mmCIF file of C-alpha atoms in Angstrom:
data_model
loop_
_atom_site.group_PDB
_atom_site.id
_atom_site.type_symbol
_atom_site.label_atom_id
_atom_site.label_comp_id
_atom_site.label_asym_id
_atom_site.label_seq_id
_atom_site.Cartn_x
_atom_site.Cartn_y
_atom_site.Cartn_z
ATOM 1 C CA UNK A 1 -17.669 40.703 2.760
ATOM 2 C CA UNK A 2 -17.264 37.238 1.021
ATOM 3 C CA UNK A 3 -15.333 37.301 -2.352
ATOM 4 C CA UNK A 4 -17.380 36.567 -5.645
ATOM 5 C CA UNK A 5 -17.445 32.965 -6.652
ATOM 6 C CA UNK A 6 -15.113 33.736 -9.585
ATOM 7 C CA UNK A 7 -12.412 35.187 -7.330
ATOM 8 C CA UNK A 8 -10.782 31.696 -7.353
ATOM 9 C CA UNK A 9 -10.673 31.779 -11.240
ATOM 10 C CA UNK A 10 -9.061 35.125 -11.147
ATOM 11 C CA UNK A 11 -6.396 34.111 -8.765
ATOM 12 C CA UNK A 12 -5.469 31.080 -10.953
ATOM 13 C CA UNK A 13 -4.981 33.389 -13.813
ATOM 14 C CA UNK A 14 -2.712 35.874 -11.879
ATOM 15 C CA UNK A 15 0.528 34.050 -12.448
ATOM 16 C CA UNK A 16 -0.086 34.621 -16.149
ATOM 17 C CA UNK A 17 -0.925 38.330 -15.560
ATOM 18 C CA UNK A 18 2.144 38.632 -13.553
ATOM 19 C CA UNK A 19 4.401 37.349 -16.280
ATOM 20 C CA UNK A 20 2.603 39.606 -18.708
ATOM 21 C CA UNK A 21 3.326 42.626 -16.455
ATOM 22 C CA UNK A 22 6.880 41.529 -15.983
ATOM 23 C CA UNK A 23 7.378 41.364 -19.978
ATOM 24 C CA UNK A 24 5.728 44.731 -19.996
ATOM 25 C CA UNK A 25 8.217 46.308 -17.604
ATOM 26 C CA UNK A 26 11.170 45.131 -19.864
ATOM 27 C CA UNK A 27 9.614 47.262 -22.513
ATOM 28 C CA UNK A 28 8.920 50.415 -20.358
ATOM 29 C CA UNK A 29 5.436 49.877 -19.371
ATOM 30 C CA UNK A 30 4.879 50.320 -15.700
ATOM 31 C CA UNK A 31 1.253 48.850 -15.501
ATOM 32 C CA UNK A 32 -0.401 47.029 -18.236
ATOM 33 C CA UNK A 33 -3.896 47.977 -16.810
ATOM 34 C CA UNK A 34 -3.270 51.599 -17.097
ATOM 35 C CA UNK A 35 -3.097 54.009 -20.152
ATOM 36 C CA UNK A 36 -3.669 51.125 -22.749
ATOM 37 C CA UNK A 37 -0.394 49.529 -21.346
ATOM 38 C CA UNK A 38 -1.467 46.057 -22.553
ATOM 39 C CA UNK A 39 -2.160 47.027 -26.047
ATOM 40 C CA UNK A 40 0.900 49.333 -26.313
ATOM 41 C CA UNK A 41 3.106 46.123 -25.340
ATOM 42 C CA UNK A 42 1.327 44.194 -28.116
ATOM 43 C CA UNK A 43 2.222 46.927 -30.526
ATOM 44 C CA UNK A 44 5.696 47.216 -29.308
ATOM 45 C CA UNK A 45 6.341 43.559 -29.820
ATOM 46 C CA UNK A 46 4.660 43.140 -33.096
ATOM 47 C CA UNK A 47 6.434 45.960 -34.579
ATOM 48 C CA UNK A 48 9.737 45.440 -32.969
ATOM 49 C CA UNK A 49 9.822 48.830 -31.042
ATOM 50 C CA UNK A 50 11.102 49.735 -27.737
ATOM 51 C CA UNK A 51 8.901 51.519 -25.260
ATOM 52 C CA UNK A 52 9.890 54.934 -23.735
ATOM 53 C CA UNK A 53 9.141 55.051 -19.992
ATOM 54 C CA UNK A 54 7.057 57.901 -18.625
ATOM 55 C CA UNK A 55 3.758 59.548 -19.518
ATOM 56 C CA UNK A 56 5.420 62.668 -21.152
ATOM 57 C CA UNK A 57 7.079 62.473 -24.536
ATOM 58 C CA UNK A 58 6.720 59.915 -27.272
ATOM 59 C CA UNK A 59 5.586 56.350 -26.831
ATOM 60 C CA UNK A 60 8.389 54.209 -28.637
ATOM 61 C CA UNK A 61 11.706 54.324 -30.503
ATOM 62 C CA UNK A 62 13.094 51.869 -33.285
ATOM 63 C CA UNK A 63 16.753 50.717 -33.746
ATOM 64 C CA UNK A 64 17.576 53.776 -35.821
ATOM 65 C CA UNK A 65 16.416 56.130 -33.087
ATOM 66 C CA UNK A 66 13.122 57.339 -34.650
ATOM 67 C CA UNK A 67 10.476 58.043 -32.133
ATOM 68 C CA UNK A 68 6.810 57.079 -32.553
ATOM 69 C CA UNK A 69 3.375 58.117 -31.209
ATOM 70 C CA UNK A 70 1.292 54.876 -30.829
ATOM 71 C CA UNK A 71 -2.413 55.011 -31.041
ATOM 72 C CA UNK A 72 -5.001 52.265 -31.053
ATOM 73 C CA UNK A 73 -8.781 51.968 -31.259
ATOM 74 C CA UNK A 74 -11.271 49.190 -30.372
ATOM 75 C CA UNK A 75 -13.619 49.294 -33.327
ATOM 76 C CA UNK A 76 -16.227 47.427 -31.260
ATOM 77 C CA UNK A 77 -16.463 50.554 -28.980
ATOM 78 C CA UNK A 78 -15.562 53.643 -31.456
ATOM 79 C CA UNK A 79 -14.578 54.189 -35.062
ATOM 80 C CA UNK A 80 -11.815 56.962 -34.398
ATOM 81 C CA UNK A 81 -8.323 57.226 -32.694
ATOM 82 C CA UNK A 82 -8.262 59.448 -29.535
ATOM 83 C CA UNK A 83 -5.473 61.681 -29.343
ATOM 84 C CA UNK A 84 -4.746 63.779 -26.159
ATOM 85 C CA UNK A 85 -7.121 65.210 -23.505
ATOM 86 C CA UNK A 86 -5.141 68.650 -23.837
ATOM 87 C CA UNK A 87 -4.164 69.379 -27.237
ATOM 88 C CA UNK A 88 -2.381 72.541 -27.503
ATOM 89 C CA UNK A 89 0.421 74.152 -29.477
ATOM 90 C CA UNK A 90 3.328 72.298 -27.857
ATOM 91 C CA UNK A 91 1.578 68.970 -28.270
ATOM 92 C CA UNK A 92 0.856 69.822 -31.956
ATOM 93 C CA UNK A 93 4.466 70.695 -32.614
ATOM 94 C CA UNK A 94 5.596 67.481 -30.797
ATOM 95 C CA UNK A 95 2.957 65.585 -33.190
ATOM 96 C CA UNK A 96 4.655 67.093 -36.336
ATOM 97 C CA UNK A 97 8.019 65.709 -35.426
ATOM 98 C CA UNK A 98 7.143 62.138 -34.787
ATOM 99 C CA UNK A 99 6.260 58.971 -36.652
ATOM 100 C CA UNK A 100 2.769 57.516 -36.109
ATOM 101 C CA UNK A 101 1.443 53.882 -35.755
ATOM 102 C CA UNK A 102 -2.264 53.349 -35.565
ATOM 103 C CA UNK A 103 -3.390 49.889 -34.413
ATOM 104 C CA UNK A 104 -6.916 48.646 -35.151
ATOM 105 C CA UNK A 105 -8.414 46.237 -32.331
ATOM 106 C CA UNK A 106 -11.457 44.143 -32.126
ATOM 107 C CA UNK A 107 -11.760 43.980 -28.343
ATOM 108 C CA UNK A 108 -8.208 42.855 -27.199
ATOM 109 C CA UNK A 109 -7.262 41.394 -30.342
ATOM 110 C CA UNK A 110 -4.744 43.555 -32.597
ATOM 111 C CA UNK A 111 -6.073 43.098 -36.344
ATOM 112 C CA UNK A 112 -4.081 45.719 -38.167
ATOM 113 C CA UNK A 113 -1.429 48.271 -37.658
ATOM 114 C CA UNK A 114 -0.650 51.205 -40.018
ATOM 115 C CA UNK A 115 2.059 53.633 -40.365
ATOM 116 C CA UNK A 116 1.783 57.327 -41.208
ATOM 117 C CA UNK A 117 4.220 60.175 -41.414
ATOM 118 C CA UNK A 118 3.212 63.549 -39.618
ATOM 119 C CA UNK A 119 2.820 65.172 -42.985
ATOM 120 C CA UNK A 120 0.039 62.929 -43.776
ATOM 121 C CA UNK A 121 -1.747 64.173 -40.655
ATOM 122 C CA UNK A 122 -1.142 67.936 -41.283
ATOM 123 C CA UNK A 123 -4.865 68.643 -42.262
ATOM 124 C CA UNK A 124 -5.912 67.499 -38.798
ATOM 125 C CA UNK A 125 -2.773 69.187 -37.088
ATOM 126 C CA UNK A 126 -3.521 72.554 -38.914
ATOM 127 C CA UNK A 127 -7.217 72.440 -37.877
ATOM 128 C CA UNK A 128 -6.378 71.742 -34.409
ATOM 129 C CA UNK A 129 -3.872 74.594 -34.303
ATOM 130 C CA UNK A 130 -6.359 77.077 -35.773
ATOM 131 C CA UNK A 131 -8.845 76.136 -33.331
ATOM 132 C CA UNK A 132 -6.369 76.497 -30.333
ATOM 133 C CA UNK A 133 -5.246 79.970 -31.712
ATOM 134 C CA UNK A 134 -8.821 81.108 -32.184
ATOM 135 C CA UNK A 135 -9.872 79.921 -28.471
ATOM 136 C CA UNK A 136 -6.579 79.762 -26.628
ATOM 137 C CA UNK A 137 -7.928 76.833 -24.848
ATOM 138 C CA UNK A 138 -6.656 73.183 -24.917
ATOM 139 C CA UNK A 139 -8.779 70.921 -27.362
ATOM 140 C CA UNK A 140 -10.184 67.860 -25.545
ATOM 141 C CA UNK A 141 -9.347 64.695 -27.428
ATOM 142 C CA UNK A 142 -9.699 65.594 -31.098
ATOM 143 C CA UNK A 143 -10.159 62.352 -33.127
ATOM 144 C CA UNK A 144 -8.480 60.788 -36.179
ATOM 145 C CA UNK A 145 -10.977 58.759 -38.174
ATOM 146 C CA UNK A 146 -10.097 55.007 -38.776
ATOM 147 C CA UNK A 147 -11.070 55.108 -42.262
ATOM 148 C CA UNK A 148 -8.757 58.032 -42.907
ATOM 149 C CA UNK A 149 -5.806 55.831 -41.310
ATOM 150 C CA UNK A 150 -6.561 52.858 -43.316
ATOM 151 C CA UNK A 151 -6.789 54.803 -46.758
ATOM 152 C CA UNK A 152 -3.602 57.040 -46.151
ATOM 153 C CA UNK A 153 -1.553 54.715 -43.929
ATOM 154 C CA UNK A 154 0.979 52.006 -44.911
ATOM 155 C CA UNK A 155 0.097 48.600 -43.317
ATOM 156 C CA UNK A 156 2.627 47.441 -41.055
ATOM 157 C CA UNK A 157 0.822 44.410 -39.483
ATOM 158 C CA UNK A 158 -2.042 42.113 -40.036
ATOM 159 C CA UNK A 159 -3.325 38.949 -38.297
ATOM 160 C CA UNK A 160 -4.297 37.783 -41.859
ATOM 161 C CA UNK A 161 -8.044 37.556 -40.833
ATOM 162 C CA UNK A 162 -10.723 39.506 -42.320
ATOM 163 C CA UNK A 163 -11.542 42.773 -40.648
ATOM 164 C CA UNK A 164 -15.279 42.883 -40.395
ATOM 165 C CA UNK A 165 -15.944 46.589 -40.327
ATOM 166 C CA UNK A 166 -19.942 46.121 -40.831
ATOM 167 C CA UNK A 167 -19.892 43.632 -37.738
ATOM 168 C CA UNK A 168 -17.947 46.376 -35.738
ATOM 169 C CA UNK A 169 -20.475 49.045 -36.840
ATOM 170 C CA UNK A 170 -23.333 46.838 -35.754
ATOM 171 C CA UNK A 171 -21.708 46.342 -32.260
ATOM 172 C CA UNK A 172 -21.447 49.979 -31.760
ATOM 173 C CA UNK A 173 -24.908 50.706 -32.612
ATOM 174 C CA UNK A 174 -25.931 48.112 -30.226
ATOM 175 C CA UNK A 175 -23.800 49.389 -27.514
ATOM 176 C CA UNK A 176 -25.110 53.005 -28.324
ATOM 177 C CA UNK A 177 -28.772 51.813 -27.994
ATOM 178 C CA UNK A 178 -28.149 49.877 -24.627
ATOM 179 C CA UNK A 179 -26.432 52.891 -23.283
ATOM 180 C CA UNK A 180 -29.365 55.242 -24.498
ATOM 181 C CA UNK A 181 -31.912 52.760 -23.004
ATOM 182 C CA UNK A 182 -30.065 52.809 -19.683
ATOM 183 C CA UNK A 183 -30.074 56.654 -19.523
ATOM 184 C CA UNK A 184 -33.729 56.456 -20.390
ATOM 185 C CA UNK A 185 -34.594 53.903 -17.580
ATOM 186 C CA UNK A 186 -32.603 55.924 -14.933
ATOM 187 C CA UNK A 187 -34.434 59.079 -16.010
ATOM 188 C CA UNK A 188 -37.797 57.286 -15.755
ATOM 189 C CA UNK A 189 -36.862 55.714 -12.285
ATOM 190 C CA UNK A 190 -35.806 59.199 -11.042
ATOM 191 C CA UNK A 191 -39.182 60.562 -12.162
ATOM 192 C CA UNK A 192 -41.056 57.887 -10.742
ATOM 193 C CA UNK A 193 -39.281 58.451 -7.405
ATOM 194 C CA UNK A 194 -39.939 62.181 -7.272
ATOM 195 C CA UNK A 195 -43.592 61.421 -8.278
ATOM 196 C CA UNK A 196 -43.960 58.848 -5.476
ATOM 197 C CA UNK A 197 -42.533 61.241 -2.915
ATOM 198 C CA UNK A 198 -44.543 64.054 -3.961
ATOM 199 C CA UNK A 199 -47.703 61.960 -3.429
ATOM 200 C CA UNK A 200 -46.744 60.989 0.035
#
């Protein structure tokens, strides 16, 4: 199978990508393409934190030994921060013991970062705890709204450019509509296929 015409363009970019990965390894990130590694690296360097290697535990530590949970959101895709696909009592208790940094992205550009203490998130943590105790089942990725973070958090980083939330909302709506249109087209294609097969 012949490579795509853009393969050579990608190959020319690879030395810079490898340098990016080498820098990431120095900060505890094994793969910039997995688990939000590239964005985590940006957050670590912008905020002078050190990554903590491994998938378990917290994401970063500062010079005083304080540990941090790092979260990011691309506001062109969604308006809430994801947490964990298996939130349970040990995870909630861990969240209560760690400092939090939430970074707001437009695509791959970090625009803002906010700091929150765990006590500021207690409303969310308590509600997740109550839900888990009621169901005894892990909670799949409960969200923390972006607007809450911006209102309650302390601004740690800004790129000094205007954050266009209206534009971001319009992009999300367009993406949602495009996704719905694709689903409708797929459903129609399947129905047409079934109908044509039945007519044979």
